[in-house]
């Protein structure tokens, strides 16, 4: 039996025998604290969350960050089971989901596909640049999915040996 926090992205907490000890990872603003008010170590996700509002301007709505984190959390175990060279974030909008995969080391790059690139995509990519590794870790294709996905997969899956894509 596991106890979970009340917000998306909260890691299991434990007060009962037989449960593994895990620190609390919250998606709120401000310093992280455990349910007992103790300071928790800063996690990658909390650093990414704080980067969203650095410079005095919030580049992504809290709701959108929570949604991207919730989806990422629901598929990350499956994603870890398969080797992949790229994550393709279809109907990706701002691209936070694909960038979460790269920042967490599940793929070296992401390709975001959407019909229209939102204005906040560039600001988000810039805010998260320190977590994404290489400069070319994020590619945005602004085109209808039906047109972009087949070509994207054909390009990514040919050539270098064991290329695999994870499409989300």
CSV table of N, CA and C in Angstrom, one decimal:
chain,number,residue,atom,x,y,z
A,1,UNK,N,0.9,-1.2,0.0
A,1,UNK,CA,0.0,0.0,0.0
A,1,UNK,C,0.9,1.2,0.0
A,2,UNK,N,0.5,2.2,-0.8
A,2,UNK,CA,1.4,3.4,-0.9
A,2,UNK,C,0.5,4.6,-0.6
A,3,UNK,N,1.1,5.6,0.0
A,3,UNK,CA,0.4,6.9,0.3
A,3,UNK,C,1.0,7.9,-0.7
A,4,UNK,N,0.1,8.7,-1.3
A,4,UNK,CA,0.6,9.7,-2.2
A,4,UNK,C,0.2,11.1,-1.8
A,5,UNK,N,0.9,12.1,-2.3
A,5,UNK,CA,0.6,13.5,-2.0
A,5,UNK,C,-0.6,13.9,-2.7
A,6,UNK,N,-1.1,15.1,-2.4
A,6,UNK,CA,-2.3,15.6,-3.0
A,6,UNK,C,-2.2,16.2,-4.3
A,7,UNK,N,-0.9,16.5,-4.7
A,7,UNK,CA,-0.7,17.2,-6.0
A,7,UNK,C,-0.1,16.3,-7.0
A,8,UNK,N,-0.2,16.6,-8.3
A,8,UNK,CA,0.4,15.8,-9.3
A,8,UNK,C,1.9,15.9,-9.0
A,9,UNK,N,2.6,14.8,-9.3
A,9,UNK,CA,4.0,14.7,-9.1
A,9,UNK,C,4.5,14.4,-7.7
A,10,UNK,N,3.6,14.3,-6.8
A,10,UNK,CA,4.0,14.0,-5.4
A,10,UNK,C,4.5,12.6,-5.3
A,11,UNK,N,5.7,12.4,-4.7
A,11,UNK,CA,6.2,11.1,-4.6
A,11,UNK,C,5.6,10.4,-3.3
A,12,UNK,N,5.6,9.1,-3.3
A,12,UNK,CA,5.0,8.4,-2.1
A,12,UNK,C,5.7,8.8,-0.8
A,13,UNK,N,4.9,9.0,0.2
A,13,UNK,CA,5.4,9.3,1.5
A,13,UNK,C,5.2,8.1,2.4
A,14,UNK,N,5.8,7.9,3.5
A,14,UNK,CA,5.5,6.8,4.3
A,14,UNK,C,5.6,7.1,5.8
A,15,UNK,N,4.7,6.5,6.5
A,15,UNK,CA,4.7,6.6,7.9
A,15,UNK,C,4.4,5.2,8.5
A,16,UNK,N,4.3,4.2,7.6
A,16,UNK,CA,4.0,2.9,8.1
A,16,UNK,C,5.1,1.9,7.8
A,17,UNK,N,5.2,0.9,8.7
A,17,UNK,CA,6.3,-0.1,8.5
A,17,UNK,C,6.1,-0.8,7.2
A,18,UNK,N,7.2,-1.2,6.6
A,18,UNK,CA,7.2,-1.9,5.3
A,18,UNK,C,7.1,-1.1,4.1
A,19,UNK,N,7.0,0.2,4.2
A,19,UNK,CA,6.9,1.1,3.1
A,19,UNK,C,8.3,1.7,2.9
A,20,UNK,N,8.7,1.8,1.7
A,20,UNK,CA,10.0,2.4,1.3
A,20,UNK,C,10.0,3.9,1.6
A,21,UNK,N,11.1,4.5,2.1
A,21,UNK,CA,11.2,5.9,2.4
A,21,UNK,C,11.6,6.6,1.1
A,22,UNK,N,10.7,7.6,0.8
A,22,UNK,CA,10.9,8.4,-0.4
A,22,UNK,C,10.7,9.9,-0.1
A,23,UNK,N,11.5,10.8,-0.6
A,23,UNK,CA,11.3,12.2,-0.3
A,23,UNK,C,10.1,12.7,-1.1
A,24,UNK,N,9.5,13.8,-0.6
A,24,UNK,CA,8.4,14.4,-1.2
A,24,UNK,C,8.8,15.3,-2.3
A,25,UNK,N,8.2,15.2,-3.5
A,25,UNK,CA,8.5,16.0,-4.7
A,25,UNK,C,7.2,16.7,-5.0
A,26,UNK,N,7.1,18.0,-4.8
A,26,UNK,CA,5.9,18.7,-5.0
A,26,UNK,C,6.0,19.7,-6.2
A,27,UNK,N,4.9,19.9,-6.8
A,27,UNK,CA,4.9,20.8,-8.0
A,27,UNK,C,4.5,22.2,-7.6
A,28,UNK,N,4.5,22.6,-6.4
A,28,UNK,CA,4.1,23.9,-6.0
A,28,UNK,C,5.2,24.9,-6.2
A,29,UNK,N,4.9,26.2,-6.0
A,29,UNK,CA,5.9,27.2,-6.1
A,29,UNK,C,6.6,27.3,-4.7
A,30,UNK,N,7.8,27.8,-4.7
A,30,UNK,CA,8.5,28.0,-3.4
A,30,UNK,C,9.3,26.8,-3.0
A,31,UNK,N,10.0,26.9,-1.9
A,31,UNK,CA,10.8,25.8,-1.5
A,31,UNK,C,10.0,24.5,-1.2
A,32,UNK,N,10.6,23.4,-1.5
A,32,UNK,CA,10.0,22.1,-1.2
A,32,UNK,C,10.0,21.8,0.3
A,33,UNK,N,8.9,21.3,0.7
A,33,UNK,CA,8.9,20.8,2.1
A,33,UNK,C,8.2,19.5,2.2
A,34,UNK,N,8.6,18.6,3.1
A,34,UNK,CA,7.9,17.4,3.3
A,34,UNK,C,6.6,17.6,4.0
A,35,UNK,N,5.8,16.6,4.2
A,35,UNK,CA,4.5,16.7,4.8
A,35,UNK,C,4.7,17.1,6.3
A,36,UNK,N,5.9,16.9,6.8
A,36,UNK,CA,6.2,17.3,8.2
A,36,UNK,C,6.8,18.6,8.4
A,37,UNK,N,6.9,19.4,7.3
A,37,UNK,CA,7.5,20.7,7.3
A,37,UNK,C,9.0,20.8,7.2
A,38,UNK,N,9.6,19.6,7.0
A,38,UNK,CA,11.1,19.6,6.9
A,38,UNK,C,11.5,20.0,5.4
A,39,UNK,N,12.6,20.6,5.3
A,39,UNK,CA,13.1,20.9,3.9
A,39,UNK,C,13.5,19.6,3.2
A,40,UNK,N,13.0,19.5,2.0
A,40,UNK,CA,13.4,18.3,1.2
A,40,UNK,C,14.5,18.7,0.2
A,41,UNK,N,15.3,17.8,-0.2
A,41,UNK,CA,16.3,18.1,-1.2
A,41,UNK,C,15.6,18.6,-2.5
A,42,UNK,N,16.3,19.6,-3.1
A,42,UNK,CA,15.7,20.1,-4.4
A,42,UNK,C,15.9,19.0,-5.5
A,43,UNK,N,14.8,18.8,-6.2
A,43,UNK,CA,14.8,17.7,-7.2
A,43,UNK,C,14.9,18.4,-8.6
A,44,UNK,N,15.2,17.6,-9.6
A,44,UNK,CA,15.3,18.1,-11.0
A,44,UNK,C,13.9,18.8,-11.3
A,45,UNK,N,12.8,18.2,-11.0
A,45,UNK,CA,11.5,18.8,-11.3
A,45,UNK,C,11.3,20.1,-10.6
A,46,UNK,N,11.8,20.2,-9.4
A,46,UNK,CA,11.6,21.5,-8.7
A,46,UNK,C,12.5,22.6,-9.3
A,47,UNK,N,13.7,22.2,-9.7
A,47,UNK,CA,14.5,23.2,-10.4
A,47,UNK,C,13.9,23.6,-11.7
A,48,UNK,N,13.3,22.7,-12.4
A,48,UNK,CA,12.6,23.0,-13.7
A,48,UNK,C,11.4,23.9,-13.4
A,49,UNK,N,10.7,23.6,-12.4
A,49,UNK,CA,9.5,24.4,-12.0
A,49,UNK,C,10.0,25.9,-11.7
A,50,UNK,N,11.0,26.0,-10.9
A,50,UNK,CA,11.5,27.3,-10.5
A,50,UNK,C,12.0,28.1,-11.8
A,51,UNK,N,12.6,27.4,-12.7
A,51,UNK,CA,13.1,28.0,-13.9
A,51,UNK,C,12.0,28.6,-14.8
A,52,UNK,N,10.8,28.1,-14.6
A,52,UNK,CA,9.7,28.7,-15.4
A,52,UNK,C,9.4,30.1,-15.0
A,53,UNK,N,9.7,30.5,-13.8
A,53,UNK,CA,9.4,31.9,-13.4
A,53,UNK,C,10.7,32.7,-13.2
A,54,UNK,N,11.8,32.2,-13.5
A,54,UNK,CA,13.0,33.0,-13.4
A,54,UNK,C,13.0,34.2,-14.4
A,55,UNK,N,13.5,35.3,-14.0
A,55,UNK,CA,13.4,36.5,-14.9
A,55,UNK,C,12.1,37.3,-14.6
A,56,UNK,N,11.3,36.9,-13.6
A,56,UNK,CA,10.2,37.7,-13.3
A,56,UNK,C,8.9,37.4,-14.1
A,57,UNK,N,9.0,36.6,-15.2
A,57,UNK,CA,7.9,36.3,-16.0
A,57,UNK,C,7.6,34.8,-16.1
A,58,UNK,N,6.4,34.4,-15.8
A,58,UNK,CA,6.1,33.0,-15.9
A,58,UNK,C,5.9,32.6,-17.3
A,59,UNK,N,6.6,31.6,-17.8
A,59,UNK,CA,6.6,31.2,-19.2
A,59,UNK,C,5.6,30.0,-19.5
A,60,UNK,N,5.1,29.4,-18.4
A,60,UNK,CA,4.1,28.3,-18.6
A,60,UNK,C,3.1,28.4,-17.4
A,61,UNK,N,1.9,28.2,-17.7
A,61,UNK,CA,0.8,28.2,-16.7
A,61,UNK,C,1.0,27.0,-15.8
A,62,UNK,N,0.8,27.1,-14.5
A,62,UNK,CA,0.9,26.0,-13.6
A,62,UNK,C,0.1,24.8,-14.0
A,63,UNK,N,-1.1,25.0,-14.5
A,63,UNK,CA,-2.0,23.9,-15.0
A,63,UNK,C,-1.3,23.1,-16.1
A,64,UNK,N,-0.7,23.8,-17.0
A,64,UNK,CA,0.0,23.1,-18.1
A,64,UNK,C,1.2,22.3,-17.6
A,65,UNK,N,1.9,22.9,-16.7
A,65,UNK,CA,3.1,22.1,-16.1
A,65,UNK,C,2.6,20.9,-15.4
A,66,UNK,N,1.5,21.0,-14.6
A,66,UNK,CA,1.0,19.9,-13.9
A,66,UNK,C,0.5,18.8,-14.9
A,67,UNK,N,-0.2,19.2,-15.9
A,67,UNK,CA,-0.6,18.2,-16.9
A,67,UNK,C,0.5,17.5,-17.6
A,68,UNK,N,1.6,18.2,-18.0
A,68,UNK,CA,2.7,17.6,-18.6
A,68,UNK,C,3.4,16.6,-17.6
A,69,UNK,N,3.5,17.0,-16.4
A,69,UNK,CA,4.2,16.2,-15.4
A,69,UNK,C,3.3,14.9,-15.1
A,70,UNK,N,2.0,15.1,-15.0
A,70,UNK,CA,1.1,14.0,-14.8
A,70,UNK,C,1.2,12.9,-15.9
A,71,UNK,N,1.2,13.4,-17.1
A,71,UNK,CA,1.3,12.5,-18.3
A,71,UNK,C,2.7,11.8,-18.3
A,72,UNK,N,3.7,12.6,-18.1
A,72,UNK,CA,5.1,12.0,-18.0
A,72,UNK,C,5.2,11.0,-16.9
A,73,UNK,N,4.6,11.2,-15.8
A,73,UNK,CA,4.7,10.3,-14.7
A,73,UNK,C,3.9,9.0,-15.0
A,74,UNK,N,2.8,9.1,-15.8
A,74,UNK,CA,2.0,7.9,-16.1
A,74,UNK,C,2.7,7.0,-17.1
A,75,UNK,N,3.6,7.6,-17.9
A,75,UNK,CA,4.2,6.7,-19.0
A,75,UNK,C,5.7,6.5,-18.8
A,76,UNK,N,6.3,7.1,-17.8
A,76,UNK,CA,7.8,7.0,-17.7
A,76,UNK,C,8.3,5.6,-17.4
A,77,UNK,N,7.6,4.8,-16.7
A,77,UNK,CA,8.0,3.4,-16.5
A,77,UNK,C,8.1,2.6,-17.8
A,78,UNK,N,7.0,2.8,-18.6
A,78,UNK,CA,7.0,2.1,-19.9
A,78,UNK,C,8.2,2.7,-20.8
A,79,UNK,N,8.4,4.0,-20.7
A,79,UNK,CA,9.4,4.6,-21.5
A,79,UNK,C,10.8,4.1,-21.1
A,80,UNK,N,11.0,3.9,-19.9
A,80,UNK,CA,12.3,3.4,-19.4
A,80,UNK,C,12.6,2.0,-19.8
A,81,UNK,N,11.6,1.2,-20.1
A,81,UNK,CA,11.7,-0.2,-20.5
A,81,UNK,C,12.2,-0.4,-22.0
A,82,UNK,N,12.1,0.7,-22.8
A,82,UNK,CA,12.5,0.5,-24.2
A,82,UNK,C,13.6,1.5,-24.5
A,83,UNK,N,14.5,1.1,-25.3
A,83,UNK,CA,15.6,1.9,-25.7
A,83,UNK,C,15.1,2.9,-26.8
A,84,UNK,N,15.4,4.2,-26.7
A,84,UNK,CA,15.0,5.1,-27.7
A,84,UNK,C,16.0,6.2,-28.0
A,85,UNK,N,16.0,6.7,-29.2
A,85,UNK,CA,17.0,7.7,-29.5
A,85,UNK,C,16.3,9.1,-29.6
A,86,UNK,N,14.9,9.0,-29.6
A,86,UNK,CA,14.2,10.3,-29.7
A,86,UNK,C,12.8,10.1,-29.2
A,87,UNK,N,12.2,11.1,-28.5
A,87,UNK,CA,10.8,11.1,-28.1
A,87,UNK,C,10.1,12.1,-29.1
A,88,UNK,N,9.0,11.7,-29.7
A,88,UNK,CA,8.3,12.5,-30.6
A,88,UNK,C,7.0,12.9,-29.8
A,89,UNK,N,6.9,14.2,-29.5
A,89,UNK,CA,5.7,14.7,-28.8
A,89,UNK,C,4.7,15.3,-29.8
A,90,UNK,N,3.7,14.4,-30.1
A,90,UNK,CA,2.7,14.8,-31.1
A,90,UNK,C,1.7,15.7,-30.5
A,91,UNK,N,1.2,16.6,-31.3
A,91,UNK,CA,0.2,17.7,-30.8
A,91,UNK,C,0.8,18.3,-29.5
A,92,UNK,N,2.1,18.6,-29.6
A,92,UNK,CA,2.9,19.0,-28.5
A,92,UNK,C,2.8,20.4,-27.9
A,93,UNK,N,2.1,21.3,-28.6
A,93,UNK,CA,1.9,22.6,-28.1
A,93,UNK,C,3.3,23.2,-27.7
A,94,UNK,N,3.4,23.6,-26.4
A,94,UNK,CA,4.6,24.3,-25.9
A,94,UNK,C,5.8,23.4,-25.8
A,95,UNK,N,5.5,22.0,-25.8
A,95,UNK,CA,6.6,21.1,-25.8
A,95,UNK,C,7.2,20.6,-24.5
A,96,UNK,N,6.5,21.0,-23.4
A,96,UNK,CA,7.0,20.6,-22.1
A,96,UNK,C,7.1,19.1,-21.9
A,97,UNK,N,6.1,18.4,-22.4
A,97,UNK,CA,6.2,16.9,-22.2
A,97,UNK,C,7.4,16.3,-22.8
A,98,UNK,N,7.7,16.6,-24.1
A,98,UNK,CA,8.9,16.1,-24.7
A,98,UNK,C,10.2,16.5,-24.0
A,99,UNK,N,10.2,17.8,-23.6
A,99,UNK,CA,11.4,18.3,-22.9
A,99,UNK,C,11.6,17.6,-21.5
A,100,UNK,N,10.5,17.2,-20.9
A,100,UNK,CA,10.6,16.4,-19.6
A,100,UNK,C,11.3,15.1,-19.9
A,101,UNK,N,11.1,14.4,-21.0
A,101,UNK,CA,11.7,13.2,-21.3
A,101,UNK,C,13.2,13.4,-21.5
A,102,UNK,N,13.6,14.5,-22.1
A,102,UNK,CA,15.0,14.8,-22.4
A,102,UNK,C,15.7,15.1,-21.0
A,103,UNK,N,15.1,16.0,-20.3
A,103,UNK,CA,15.7,16.5,-19.0
A,103,UNK,C,15.9,15.3,-18.1
A,104,UNK,N,15.0,14.4,-18.1
A,104,UNK,CA,15.1,13.2,-17.2
A,104,UNK,C,16.0,12.1,-17.7
A,105,UNK,N,16.6,12.3,-18.9
A,105,UNK,CA,17.5,11.3,-19.4
A,105,UNK,C,16.9,10.1,-20.1
A,106,UNK,N,15.6,10.2,-20.5
A,106,UNK,CA,15.0,9.1,-21.2
A,106,UNK,C,15.2,9.1,-22.7
A,107,UNK,N,15.7,10.2,-23.2
A,107,UNK,CA,16.0,10.3,-24.6
A,107,UNK,C,17.0,11.5,-24.8
A,108,UNK,N,17.9,11.4,-25.7
A,108,UNK,CA,18.8,12.5,-25.9
A,108,UNK,C,18.2,13.7,-26.6
A,109,UNK,N,17.0,13.5,-27.3
A,109,UNK,CA,16.4,14.6,-28.0
A,109,UNK,C,14.9,14.3,-28.1
A,110,UNK,N,14.2,15.5,-28.4
A,110,UNK,CA,12.7,15.4,-28.6
A,110,UNK,C,12.4,16.2,-29.9
A,111,UNK,N,11.4,15.7,-30.6
A,111,UNK,CA,10.8,16.4,-31.7
A,111,UNK,C,9.4,16.7,-31.3
A,112,UNK,N,9.0,17.9,-31.4
A,112,UNK,CA,7.7,18.4,-31.0
A,112,UNK,C,7.0,18.7,-32.3
A,113,UNK,N,5.8,18.1,-32.5
A,113,UNK,CA,5.0,18.4,-33.7
A,113,UNK,C,3.7,19.0,-33.3
A,114,UNK,N,3.4,20.1,-33.9
A,114,UNK,CA,2.0,20.7,-33.8
A,114,UNK,C,1.8,21.6,-35.0
A,115,UNK,N,0.5,21.9,-35.2
A,115,UNK,CA,0.2,22.8,-36.4
A,115,UNK,C,0.6,24.2,-36.1
A,116,UNK,N,0.6,24.6,-34.9
A,116,UNK,CA,1.0,26.0,-34.6
A,116,UNK,C,1.9,26.0,-33.4
A,117,UNK,N,3.0,26.7,-33.5
A,117,UNK,CA,4.0,26.8,-32.4
A,117,UNK,C,3.5,28.0,-31.5
A,118,UNK,N,3.2,27.7,-30.2
A,118,UNK,CA,2.7,28.7,-29.3
A,118,UNK,C,3.9,29.7,-29.0
A,119,UNK,N,3.5,30.9,-28.7
A,119,UNK,CA,4.5,31.9,-28.4
A,119,UNK,C,5.4,31.5,-27.2
A,120,UNK,N,4.9,30.8,-26.3
A,120,UNK,CA,5.7,30.4,-25.1
A,120,UNK,C,6.7,29.3,-25.3
A,121,UNK,N,6.7,28.6,-26.5
A,121,UNK,CA,7.6,27.5,-26.7
A,121,UNK,C,9.0,28.0,-26.6
A,122,UNK,N,9.4,29.0,-27.3
A,122,UNK,CA,10.8,29.5,-27.2
A,122,UNK,C,11.2,29.9,-25.8
A,123,UNK,N,10.3,30.6,-25.1
A,123,UNK,CA,10.7,31.0,-23.7
A,123,UNK,C,10.8,29.8,-22.8
A,124,UNK,N,10.0,28.8,-23.0
A,124,UNK,CA,10.1,27.5,-22.2
A,124,UNK,C,11.4,26.8,-22.6
A,125,UNK,N,11.7,26.6,-23.8
A,125,UNK,CA,13.0,26.0,-24.2
A,125,UNK,C,14.2,26.7,-23.7
A,126,UNK,N,14.1,28.0,-23.7
A,126,UNK,CA,15.2,28.8,-23.1
A,126,UNK,C,15.3,28.7,-21.6
A,127,UNK,N,14.2,28.7,-20.9
A,127,UNK,CA,14.2,28.5,-19.5
A,127,UNK,C,14.8,27.2,-19.1
A,128,UNK,N,14.5,26.1,-19.8
A,128,UNK,CA,14.9,24.8,-19.5
A,128,UNK,C,16.2,24.4,-20.2
A,129,UNK,N,16.8,25.3,-20.9
A,129,UNK,CA,18.1,24.9,-21.7
A,129,UNK,C,19.1,24.2,-20.7
A,130,UNK,N,19.3,24.7,-19.5
A,130,UNK,CA,20.3,24.0,-18.6
A,130,UNK,C,20.0,22.5,-18.4
A,131,UNK,N,18.7,22.1,-18.5
A,131,UNK,CA,18.3,20.7,-18.2
A,131,UNK,C,18.3,19.8,-19.4
A,132,UNK,N,18.5,20.4,-20.6
A,132,UNK,CA,18.3,19.7,-21.8
A,132,UNK,C,19.5,19.2,-22.5
A,133,UNK,N,20.7,19.5,-22.0
A,133,UNK,CA,21.9,19.0,-22.6
A,133,UNK,C,22.3,19.8,-23.8
A,134,UNK,N,22.3,19.2,-24.9
A,134,UNK,CA,22.8,19.8,-26.1
A,134,UNK,C,21.9,20.9,-26.7
A,135,UNK,N,22.4,21.8,-27.5
A,135,UNK,CA,21.6,22.8,-28.1
A,135,UNK,C,20.6,22.3,-29.1
A,136,UNK,N,20.9,21.1,-29.7
A,136,UNK,CA,19.9,20.5,-30.7
A,136,UNK,C,19.0,19.5,-30.1
A,137,UNK,N,18.8,19.5,-28.7
A,137,UNK,CA,18.0,18.5,-28.1
A,137,UNK,C,16.5,18.6,-28.4
A,138,UNK,N,16.1,19.8,-28.8
A,138,UNK,CA,14.7,20.1,-29.0
A,138,UNK,C,14.5,20.6,-30.5
A,139,UNK,N,13.7,19.9,-31.2
A,139,UNK,CA,13.3,20.3,-32.6
A,139,UNK,C,11.8,20.5,-32.6
A,140,UNK,N,11.4,21.6,-33.2
A,140,UNK,CA,9.9,21.9,-33.4
A,140,UNK,C,9.6,21.8,-34.8
A,141,UNK,N,8.6,21.0,-35.2
A,141,UNK,CA,8.0,20.9,-36.5
A,141,UNK,C,6.6,21.5,-36.5
A,142,UNK,N,6.5,22.6,-37.2
A,142,UNK,CA,5.2,23.3,-37.2
A,142,UNK,C,4.5,22.9,-38.5
A,143,UNK,N,3.6,21.8,-38.4
A,143,UNK,CA,2.9,21.3,-39.5
A,143,UNK,C,1.8,20.4,-39.0
A,144,UNK,N,0.8,20.1,-39.8
A,144,UNK,CA,-0.2,19.1,-39.4
A,144,UNK,C,0.4,17.7,-39.1
A,145,UNK,N,0.0,17.1,-38.1
A,145,UNK,CA,0.5,15.8,-37.7
A,145,UNK,C,0.5,14.8,-38.8
A,146,UNK,N,-0.6,14.7,-39.6
A,146,UNK,CA,-0.7,13.8,-40.7
A,146,UNK,C,0.5,13.9,-41.7
A,147,UNK,N,0.9,15.2,-41.9
A,147,UNK,CA,2.0,15.4,-42.8
A,147,UNK,C,3.4,15.2,-42.2
A,148,UNK,N,3.5,15.6,-40.9
A,148,UNK,CA,4.8,15.7,-40.3
A,148,UNK,C,5.3,14.4,-39.7
A,149,UNK,N,4.4,13.6,-39.1
A,149,UNK,CA,4.8,12.4,-38.4
A,149,UNK,C,5.5,11.3,-39.3
A,150,UNK,N,4.9,11.0,-40.4
A,150,UNK,CA,5.6,9.9,-41.3
A,150,UNK,C,7.0,10.3,-41.7
A,151,UNK,N,7.2,11.5,-42.1
A,151,UNK,CA,8.5,12.0,-42.5
A,151,UNK,C,9.5,12.0,-41.4
A,152,UNK,N,9.0,12.5,-40.2
A,152,UNK,CA,9.8,12.6,-39.0
A,152,UNK,C,10.3,11.2,-38.6
A,153,UNK,N,9.4,10.2,-38.6
A,153,UNK,CA,9.8,8.9,-38.2
A,153,UNK,C,10.7,8.2,-39.2
A,154,UNK,N,10.5,8.5,-40.5
A,154,UNK,CA,11.3,7.9,-41.5
A,154,UNK,C,12.7,8.5,-41.4
A,155,UNK,N,12.8,9.8,-41.1
A,155,UNK,CA,14.1,10.4,-41.0
A,155,UNK,C,14.9,9.9,-39.7
A,156,UNK,N,14.2,9.8,-38.6
A,156,UNK,CA,14.8,9.5,-37.4
A,156,UNK,C,15.1,8.0,-37.3
A,157,UNK,N,14.4,7.1,-37.9
A,157,UNK,CA,14.6,5.7,-37.8
A,157,UNK,C,15.4,5.1,-38.9
A,158,UNK,N,16.0,5.9,-39.7
A,158,UNK,CA,16.9,5.3,-40.7
A,158,UNK,C,18.3,5.8,-40.4
A,159,UNK,N,19.3,5.0,-40.8
A,159,UNK,CA,20.6,5.4,-40.6
A,159,UNK,C,21.3,4.7,-39.4
A,160,UNK,N,21.5,5.4,-38.3
A,160,UNK,CA,22.4,5.0,-37.2
A,160,UNK,C,21.8,3.8,-36.5
A,161,UNK,N,22.1,2.6,-36.9
A,161,UNK,CA,21.9,1.3,-36.2
A,161,UNK,C,20.6,1.2,-35.4
A,162,UNK,N,20.6,1.3,-34.1
A,162,UNK,CA,19.5,1.0,-33.2
A,162,UNK,C,18.7,2.2,-32.9
A,163,UNK,N,18.2,2.9,-33.9
A,163,UNK,CA,17.4,4.1,-33.7
A,163,UNK,C,16.0,3.7,-33.4
A,164,UNK,N,15.4,4.2,-32.3
A,164,UNK,CA,14.1,4.0,-31.9
A,164,UNK,C,13.4,5.3,-31.5
A,165,UNK,N,12.1,5.4,-31.7
A,165,UNK,CA,11.4,6.6,-31.3
A,165,UNK,C,10.3,6.1,-30.4
A,166,UNK,N,10.0,7.0,-29.4
A,166,UNK,CA,8.9,6.8,-28.5
A,166,UNK,C,8.0,8.0,-28.7
A,167,UNK,N,6.8,7.6,-29.2
A,167,UNK,CA,5.8,8.7,-29.6
A,167,UNK,C,4.8,8.9,-28.5
A,168,UNK,N,4.7,10.1,-28.0
A,168,UNK,CA,3.7,10.4,-27.0
A,168,UNK,C,2.8,11.5,-27.5
